[in-house]
CSV table of N, CA, C and O in Angstrom, one decimal:
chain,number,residue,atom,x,y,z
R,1231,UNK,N,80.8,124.0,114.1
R,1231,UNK,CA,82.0,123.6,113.5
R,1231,UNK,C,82.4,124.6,112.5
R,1231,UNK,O,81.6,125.3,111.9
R,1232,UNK,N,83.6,124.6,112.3
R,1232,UNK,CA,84.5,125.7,110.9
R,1232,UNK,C,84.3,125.1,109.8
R,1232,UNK,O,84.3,123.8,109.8
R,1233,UNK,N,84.2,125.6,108.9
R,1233,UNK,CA,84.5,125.2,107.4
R,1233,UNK,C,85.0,125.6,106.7
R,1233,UNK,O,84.4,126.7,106.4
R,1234,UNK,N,86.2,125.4,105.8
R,1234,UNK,CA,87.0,126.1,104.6
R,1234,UNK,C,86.1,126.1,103.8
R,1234,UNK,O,85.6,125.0,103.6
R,1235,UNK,N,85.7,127.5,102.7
R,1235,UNK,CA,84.9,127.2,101.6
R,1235,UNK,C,85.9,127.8,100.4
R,1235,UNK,O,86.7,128.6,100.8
R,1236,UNK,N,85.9,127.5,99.5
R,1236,UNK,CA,87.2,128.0,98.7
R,1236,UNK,C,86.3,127.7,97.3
R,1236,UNK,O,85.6,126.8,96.8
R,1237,UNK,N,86.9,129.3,96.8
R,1237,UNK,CA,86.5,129.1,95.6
R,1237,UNK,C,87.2,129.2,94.6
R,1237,UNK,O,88.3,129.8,94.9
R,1238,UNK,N,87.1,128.6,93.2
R,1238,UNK,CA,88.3,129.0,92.1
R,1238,UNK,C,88.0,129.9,91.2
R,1238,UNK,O,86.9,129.9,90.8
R,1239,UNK,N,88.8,130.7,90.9
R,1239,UNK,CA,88.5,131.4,90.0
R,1239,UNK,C,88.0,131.0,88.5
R,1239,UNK,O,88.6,130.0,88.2
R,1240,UNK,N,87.2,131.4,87.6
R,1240,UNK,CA,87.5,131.4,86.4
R,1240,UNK,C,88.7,132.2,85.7
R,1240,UNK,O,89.3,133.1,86.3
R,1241,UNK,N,89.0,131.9,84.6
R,1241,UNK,CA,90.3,132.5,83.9
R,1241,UNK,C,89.8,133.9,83.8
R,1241,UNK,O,90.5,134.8,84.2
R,1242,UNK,N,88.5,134.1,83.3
R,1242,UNK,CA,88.1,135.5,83.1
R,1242,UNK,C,87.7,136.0,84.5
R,1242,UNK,O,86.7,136.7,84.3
R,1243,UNK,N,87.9,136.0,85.7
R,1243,UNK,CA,86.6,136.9,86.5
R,1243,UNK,C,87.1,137.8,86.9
R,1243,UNK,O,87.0,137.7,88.2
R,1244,UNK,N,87.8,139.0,86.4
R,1244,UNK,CA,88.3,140.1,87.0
R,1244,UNK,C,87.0,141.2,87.3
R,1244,UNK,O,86.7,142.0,88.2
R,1245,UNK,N,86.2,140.8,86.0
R,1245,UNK,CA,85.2,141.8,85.6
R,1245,UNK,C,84.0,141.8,86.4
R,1245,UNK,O,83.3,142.6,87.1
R,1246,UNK,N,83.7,139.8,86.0
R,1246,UNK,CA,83.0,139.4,86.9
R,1246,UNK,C,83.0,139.8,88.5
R,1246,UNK,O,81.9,140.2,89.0
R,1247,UNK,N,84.0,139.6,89.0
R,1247,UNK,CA,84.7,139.5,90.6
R,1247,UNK,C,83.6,141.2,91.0
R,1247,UNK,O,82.8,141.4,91.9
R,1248,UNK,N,84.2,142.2,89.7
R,1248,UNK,CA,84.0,143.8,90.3
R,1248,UNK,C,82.1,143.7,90.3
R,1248,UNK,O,81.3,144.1,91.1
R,1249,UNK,N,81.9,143.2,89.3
R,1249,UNK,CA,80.2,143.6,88.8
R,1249,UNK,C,79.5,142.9,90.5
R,1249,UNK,O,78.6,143.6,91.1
R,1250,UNK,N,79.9,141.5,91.1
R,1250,UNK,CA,79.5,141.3,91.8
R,1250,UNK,C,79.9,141.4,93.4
R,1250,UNK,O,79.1,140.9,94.3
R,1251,UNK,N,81.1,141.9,93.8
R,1251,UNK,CA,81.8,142.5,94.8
R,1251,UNK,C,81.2,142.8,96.1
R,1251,UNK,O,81.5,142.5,97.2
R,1252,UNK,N,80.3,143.5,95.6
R,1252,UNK,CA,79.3,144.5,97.1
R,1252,UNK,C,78.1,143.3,97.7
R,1252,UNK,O,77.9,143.0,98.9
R,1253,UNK,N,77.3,142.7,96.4
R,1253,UNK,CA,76.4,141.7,97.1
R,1253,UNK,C,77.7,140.6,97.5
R,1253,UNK,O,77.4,140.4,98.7
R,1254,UNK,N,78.7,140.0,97.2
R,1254,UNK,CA,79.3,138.7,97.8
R,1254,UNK,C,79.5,139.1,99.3
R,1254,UNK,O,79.0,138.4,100.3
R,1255,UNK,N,80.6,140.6,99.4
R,1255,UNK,CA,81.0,141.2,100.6
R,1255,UNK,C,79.9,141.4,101.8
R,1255,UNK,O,80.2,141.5,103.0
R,1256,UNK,N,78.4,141.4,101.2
R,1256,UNK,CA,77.5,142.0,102.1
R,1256,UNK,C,77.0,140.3,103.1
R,1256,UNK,O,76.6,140.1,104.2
R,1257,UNK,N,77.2,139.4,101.9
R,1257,UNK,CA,77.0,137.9,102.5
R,1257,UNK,C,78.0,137.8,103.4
R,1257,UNK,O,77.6,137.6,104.5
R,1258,UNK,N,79.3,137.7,103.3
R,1258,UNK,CA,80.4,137.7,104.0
R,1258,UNK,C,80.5,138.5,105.3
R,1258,UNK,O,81.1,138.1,106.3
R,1259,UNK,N,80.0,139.7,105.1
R,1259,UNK,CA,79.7,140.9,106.2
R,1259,UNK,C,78.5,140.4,107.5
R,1259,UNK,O,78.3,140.9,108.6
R,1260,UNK,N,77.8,139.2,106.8
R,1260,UNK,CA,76.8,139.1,107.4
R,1260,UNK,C,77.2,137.7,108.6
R,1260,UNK,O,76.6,137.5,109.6
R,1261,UNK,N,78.1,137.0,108.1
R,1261,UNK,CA,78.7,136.0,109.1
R,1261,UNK,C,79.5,137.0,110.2
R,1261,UNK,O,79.2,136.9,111.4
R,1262,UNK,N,80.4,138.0,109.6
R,1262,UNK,CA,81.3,138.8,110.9
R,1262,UNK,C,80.5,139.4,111.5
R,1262,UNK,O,81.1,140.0,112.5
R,1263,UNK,N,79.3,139.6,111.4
R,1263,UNK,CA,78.7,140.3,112.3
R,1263,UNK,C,77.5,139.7,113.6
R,1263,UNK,O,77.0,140.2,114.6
R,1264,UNK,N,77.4,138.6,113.1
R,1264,UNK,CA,76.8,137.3,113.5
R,1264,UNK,C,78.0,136.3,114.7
R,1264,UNK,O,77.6,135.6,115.6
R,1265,UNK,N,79.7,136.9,114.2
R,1265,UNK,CA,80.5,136.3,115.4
R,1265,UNK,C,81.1,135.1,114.8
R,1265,UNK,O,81.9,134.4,115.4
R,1266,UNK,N,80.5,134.6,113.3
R,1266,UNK,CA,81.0,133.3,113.2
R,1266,UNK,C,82.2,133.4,111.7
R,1266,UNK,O,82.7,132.4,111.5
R,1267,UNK,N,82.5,134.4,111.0
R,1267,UNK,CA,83.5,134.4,110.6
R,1267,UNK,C,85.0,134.5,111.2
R,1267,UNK,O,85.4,135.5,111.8
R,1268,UNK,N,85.8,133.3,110.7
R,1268,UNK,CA,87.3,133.8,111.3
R,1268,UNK,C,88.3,134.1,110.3
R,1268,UNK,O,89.3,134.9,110.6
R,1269,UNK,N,88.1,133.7,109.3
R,1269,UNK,CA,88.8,134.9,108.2
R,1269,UNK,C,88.3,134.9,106.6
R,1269,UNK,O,87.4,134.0,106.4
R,1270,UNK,N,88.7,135.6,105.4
R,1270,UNK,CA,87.9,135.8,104.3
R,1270,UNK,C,88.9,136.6,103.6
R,1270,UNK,O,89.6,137.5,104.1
R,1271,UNK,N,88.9,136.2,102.1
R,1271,UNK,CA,89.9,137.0,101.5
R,1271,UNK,C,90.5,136.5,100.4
R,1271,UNK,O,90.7,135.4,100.5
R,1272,UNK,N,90.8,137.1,98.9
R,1272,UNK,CA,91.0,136.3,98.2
R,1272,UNK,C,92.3,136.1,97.9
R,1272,UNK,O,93.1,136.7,98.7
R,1273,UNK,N,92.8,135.2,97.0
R,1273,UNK,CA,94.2,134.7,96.0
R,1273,UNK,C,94.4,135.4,95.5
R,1273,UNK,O,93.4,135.8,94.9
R,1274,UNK,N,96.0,136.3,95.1
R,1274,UNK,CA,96.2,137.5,94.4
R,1274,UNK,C,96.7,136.1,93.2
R,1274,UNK,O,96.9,134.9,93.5
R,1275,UNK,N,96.8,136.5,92.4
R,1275,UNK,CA,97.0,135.7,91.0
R,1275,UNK,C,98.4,136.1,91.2
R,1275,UNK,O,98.9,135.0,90.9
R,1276,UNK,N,99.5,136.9,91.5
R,1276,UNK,CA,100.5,137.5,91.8
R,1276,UNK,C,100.8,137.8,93.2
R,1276,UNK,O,100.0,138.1,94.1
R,1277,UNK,N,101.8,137.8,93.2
R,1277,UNK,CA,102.3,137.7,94.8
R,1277,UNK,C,102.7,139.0,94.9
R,1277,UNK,O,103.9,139.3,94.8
R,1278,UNK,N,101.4,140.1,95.0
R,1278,UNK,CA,101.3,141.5,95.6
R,1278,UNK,C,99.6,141.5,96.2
R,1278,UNK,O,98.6,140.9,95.8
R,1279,UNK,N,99.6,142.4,97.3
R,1279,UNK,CA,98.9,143.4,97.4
R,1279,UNK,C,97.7,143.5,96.9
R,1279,UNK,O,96.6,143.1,97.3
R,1280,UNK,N,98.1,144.4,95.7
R,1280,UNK,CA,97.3,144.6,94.9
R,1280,UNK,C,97.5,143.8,93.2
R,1280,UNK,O,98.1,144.5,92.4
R,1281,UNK,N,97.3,143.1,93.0
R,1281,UNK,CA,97.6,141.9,91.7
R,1281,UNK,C,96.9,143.2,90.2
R,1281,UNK,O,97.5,143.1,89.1
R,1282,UNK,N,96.0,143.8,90.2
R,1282,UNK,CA,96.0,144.9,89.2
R,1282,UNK,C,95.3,144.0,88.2
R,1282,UNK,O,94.4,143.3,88.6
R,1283,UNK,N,95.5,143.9,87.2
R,1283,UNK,CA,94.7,143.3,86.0
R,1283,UNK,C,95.1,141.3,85.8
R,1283,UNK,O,94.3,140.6,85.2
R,1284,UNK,N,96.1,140.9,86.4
R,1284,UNK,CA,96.5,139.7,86.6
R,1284,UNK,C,95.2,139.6,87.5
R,1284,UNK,O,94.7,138.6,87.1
R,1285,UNK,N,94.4,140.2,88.5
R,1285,UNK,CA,93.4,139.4,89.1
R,1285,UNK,C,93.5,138.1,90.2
R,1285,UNK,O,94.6,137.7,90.5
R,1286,UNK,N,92.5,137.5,90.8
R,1286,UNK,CA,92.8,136.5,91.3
R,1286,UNK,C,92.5,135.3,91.3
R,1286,UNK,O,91.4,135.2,90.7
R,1287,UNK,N,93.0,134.2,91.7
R,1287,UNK,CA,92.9,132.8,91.5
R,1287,UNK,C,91.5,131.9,92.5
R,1287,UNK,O,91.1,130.7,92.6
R,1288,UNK,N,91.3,133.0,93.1
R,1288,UNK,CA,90.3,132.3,93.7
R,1288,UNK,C,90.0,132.9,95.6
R,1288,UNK,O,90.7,133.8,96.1
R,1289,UNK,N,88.9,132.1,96.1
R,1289,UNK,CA,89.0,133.1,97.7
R,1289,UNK,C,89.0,132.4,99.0
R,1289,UNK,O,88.9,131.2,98.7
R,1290,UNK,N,89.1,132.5,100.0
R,1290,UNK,CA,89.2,131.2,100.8
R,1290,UNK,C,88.3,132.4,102.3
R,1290,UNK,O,88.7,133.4,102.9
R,1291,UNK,N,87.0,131.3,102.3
R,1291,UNK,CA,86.2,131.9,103.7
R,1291,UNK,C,86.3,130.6,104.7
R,1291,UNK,O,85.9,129.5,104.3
R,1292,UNK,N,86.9,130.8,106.0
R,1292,UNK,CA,86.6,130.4,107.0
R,1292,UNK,C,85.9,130.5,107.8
R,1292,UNK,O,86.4,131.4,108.6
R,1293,UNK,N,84.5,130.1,108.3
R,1293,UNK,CA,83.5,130.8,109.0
R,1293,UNK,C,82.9,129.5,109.7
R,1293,UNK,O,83.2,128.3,109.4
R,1294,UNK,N,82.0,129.8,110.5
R,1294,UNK,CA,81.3,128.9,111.4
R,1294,UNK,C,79.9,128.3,111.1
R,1294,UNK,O,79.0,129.1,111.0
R,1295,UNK,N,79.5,127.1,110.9
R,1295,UNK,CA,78.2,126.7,110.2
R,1295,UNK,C,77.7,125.7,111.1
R,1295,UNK,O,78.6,125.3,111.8
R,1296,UNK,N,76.9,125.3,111.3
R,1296,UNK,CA,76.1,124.1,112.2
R,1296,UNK,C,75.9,123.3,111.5
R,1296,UNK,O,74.8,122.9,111.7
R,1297,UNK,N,76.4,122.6,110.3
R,1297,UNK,CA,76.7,121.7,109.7
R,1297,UNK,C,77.4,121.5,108.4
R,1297,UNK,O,77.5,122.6,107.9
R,1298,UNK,N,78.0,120.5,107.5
R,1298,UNK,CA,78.2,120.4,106.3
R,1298,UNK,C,77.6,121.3,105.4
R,1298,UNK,O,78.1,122.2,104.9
R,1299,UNK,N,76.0,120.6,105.4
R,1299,UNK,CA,75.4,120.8,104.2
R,1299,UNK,C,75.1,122.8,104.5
R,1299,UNK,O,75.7,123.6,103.9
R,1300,UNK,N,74.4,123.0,105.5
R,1300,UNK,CA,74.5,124.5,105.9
R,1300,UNK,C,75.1,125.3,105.2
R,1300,UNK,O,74.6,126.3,104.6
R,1301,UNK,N,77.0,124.7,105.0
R,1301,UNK,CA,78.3,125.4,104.7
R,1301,UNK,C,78.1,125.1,103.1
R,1301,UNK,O,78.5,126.0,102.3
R,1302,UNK,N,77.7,124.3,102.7
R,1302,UNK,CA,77.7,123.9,101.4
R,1302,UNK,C,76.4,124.7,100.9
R,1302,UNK,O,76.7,125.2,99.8
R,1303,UNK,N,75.1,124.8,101.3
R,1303,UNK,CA,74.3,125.1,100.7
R,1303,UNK,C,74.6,126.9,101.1
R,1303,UNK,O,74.0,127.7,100.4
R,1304,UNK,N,75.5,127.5,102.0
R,1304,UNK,CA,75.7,128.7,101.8
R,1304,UNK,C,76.8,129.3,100.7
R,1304,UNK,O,77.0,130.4,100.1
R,1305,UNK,N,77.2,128.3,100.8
R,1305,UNK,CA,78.2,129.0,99.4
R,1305,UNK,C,78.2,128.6,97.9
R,1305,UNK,O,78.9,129.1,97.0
R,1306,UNK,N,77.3,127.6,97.8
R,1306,UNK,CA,76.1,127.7,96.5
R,1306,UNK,C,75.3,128.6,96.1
R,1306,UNK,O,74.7,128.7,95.1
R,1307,UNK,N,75.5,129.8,97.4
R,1307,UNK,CA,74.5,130.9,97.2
R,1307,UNK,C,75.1,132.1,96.8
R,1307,UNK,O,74.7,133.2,96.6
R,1308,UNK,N,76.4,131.6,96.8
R,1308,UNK,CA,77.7,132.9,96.8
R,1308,UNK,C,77.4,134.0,95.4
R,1308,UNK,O,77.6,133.3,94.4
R,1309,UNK,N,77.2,134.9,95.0
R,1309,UNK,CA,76.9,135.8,94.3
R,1309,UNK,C,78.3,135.3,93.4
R,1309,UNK,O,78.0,134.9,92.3
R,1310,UNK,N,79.8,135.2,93.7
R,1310,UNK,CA,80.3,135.3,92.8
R,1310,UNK,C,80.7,133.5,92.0
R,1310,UNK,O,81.4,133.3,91.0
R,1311,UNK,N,80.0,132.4,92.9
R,1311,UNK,CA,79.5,131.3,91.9
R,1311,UNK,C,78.6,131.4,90.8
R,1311,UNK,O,78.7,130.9,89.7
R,1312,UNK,N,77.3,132.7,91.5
R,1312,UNK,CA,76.0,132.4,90.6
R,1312,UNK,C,75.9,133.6,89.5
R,1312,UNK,O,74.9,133.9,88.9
R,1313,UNK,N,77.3,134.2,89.3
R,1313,UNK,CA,77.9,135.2,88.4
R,1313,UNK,C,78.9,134.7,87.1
R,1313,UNK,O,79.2,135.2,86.0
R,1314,UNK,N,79.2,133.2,88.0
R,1314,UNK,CA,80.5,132.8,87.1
R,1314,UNK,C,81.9,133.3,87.3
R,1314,UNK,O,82.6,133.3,86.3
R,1315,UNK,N,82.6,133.8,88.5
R,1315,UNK,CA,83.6,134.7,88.2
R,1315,UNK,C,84.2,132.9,89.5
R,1315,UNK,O,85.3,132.6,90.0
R,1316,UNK,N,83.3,132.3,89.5
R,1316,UNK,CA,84.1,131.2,90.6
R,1316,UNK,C,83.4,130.2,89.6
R,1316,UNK,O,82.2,130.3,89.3
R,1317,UNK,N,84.4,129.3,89.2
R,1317,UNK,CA,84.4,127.7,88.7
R,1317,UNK,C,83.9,127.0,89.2
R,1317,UNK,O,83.0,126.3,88.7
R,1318,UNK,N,84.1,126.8,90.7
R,1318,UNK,CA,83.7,126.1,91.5
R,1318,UNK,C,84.3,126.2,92.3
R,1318,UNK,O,85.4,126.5,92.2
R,1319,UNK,N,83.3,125.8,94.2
R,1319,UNK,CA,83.2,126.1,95.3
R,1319,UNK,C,83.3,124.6,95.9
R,1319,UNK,O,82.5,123.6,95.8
R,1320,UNK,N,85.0,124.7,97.0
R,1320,UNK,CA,84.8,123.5,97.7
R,1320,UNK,C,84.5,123.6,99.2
R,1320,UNK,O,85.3,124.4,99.6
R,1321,UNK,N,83.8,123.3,100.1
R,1321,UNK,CA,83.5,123.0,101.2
R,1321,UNK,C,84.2,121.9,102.1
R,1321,UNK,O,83.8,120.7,102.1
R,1322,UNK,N,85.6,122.4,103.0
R,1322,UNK,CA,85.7,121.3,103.7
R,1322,UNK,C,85.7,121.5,105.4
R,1322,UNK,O,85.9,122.7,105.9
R,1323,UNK,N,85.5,120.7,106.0
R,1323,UNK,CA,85.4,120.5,107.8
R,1323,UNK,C,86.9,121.3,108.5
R,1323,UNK,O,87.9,120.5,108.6
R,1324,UNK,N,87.0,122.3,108.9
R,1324,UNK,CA,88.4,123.0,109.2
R,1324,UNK,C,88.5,122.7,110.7
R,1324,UNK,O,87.6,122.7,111.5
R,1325,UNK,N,89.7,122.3,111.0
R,1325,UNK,CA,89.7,122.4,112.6
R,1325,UNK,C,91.0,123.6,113.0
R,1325,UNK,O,92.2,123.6,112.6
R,1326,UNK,N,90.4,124.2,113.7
R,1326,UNK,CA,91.5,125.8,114.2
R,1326,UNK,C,92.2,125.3,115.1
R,1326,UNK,O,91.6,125.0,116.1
R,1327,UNK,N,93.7,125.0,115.0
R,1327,UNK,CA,94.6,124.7,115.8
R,1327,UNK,C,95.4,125.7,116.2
R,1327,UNK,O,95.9,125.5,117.3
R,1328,UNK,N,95.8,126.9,115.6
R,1328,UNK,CA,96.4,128.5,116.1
R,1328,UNK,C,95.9,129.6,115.7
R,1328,UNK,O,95.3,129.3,114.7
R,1329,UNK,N,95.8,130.7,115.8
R,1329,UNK,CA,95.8,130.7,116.8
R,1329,UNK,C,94.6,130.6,117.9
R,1329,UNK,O,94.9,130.6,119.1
C-alpha cells in the first residue's frame, strides 16, 4: 500500500534541513531504488524554485510500505525529525488515482 508521510517544518530548519540533507536524501534514495518510491520533495516556504533563505514549510514522501506502522515507524527514523528541522511527521494511507 502507498503512504503520504509529510513532514512540518520547524520555523528555524533552514540550517537544520542543510546539516542533515545527505543522510535524509540517502534514506529516501533507498526506497527509489528498491522501486517503491512515487514521489518526494519539499514545500518552498515561497512560491519559487528556489525559496533562498525563506526556506521550507515542510516535505511530502509518497512511497510504498507493507503496512501502517512500517510507514510510521520509517519516518520516525527520518534524520530530519531526529535533527529537529521537522515538528512533526504525519503518516497517512494514499490511494494513486493518476497517474
Amino acid at each position: 500500500m502507498l503512504y503520504a508521510i509529510s513532514g512540518e517544518d520547524t520555523a528555524e530548519s533552514l540550517e537544520l534541513r542543510a546539516q542533515n540533507r545527505s543522510a535524509h536524501l540517502a534514506r529516501v534514495r533507498e526506497l527509489l531504488d528498491e522501486g517503491r518510491l512515487v514521489i518526494a520533495g519539499p514545500h518552498p516556504a515561497l512560491d519559487a524554485a528556489d525559496p533562498g533563505t525563506a526556506g521550507f514549510t515542510g516535505s511530502l514522501i509518497v512511497a510504498e510500505f507493507p503496512s501502517l506502522e512500517e510507514a510510521e515507524r520509517w519516518a520516525s527514523e527520518d534524520p530530519y525529525l531526529a535533527a529537529g528541522a521537522w515538528a512533526r511527521v504525519s503518516v497517512k494511507p494514499f490511494l494513486q488515482v493518476l497517474p
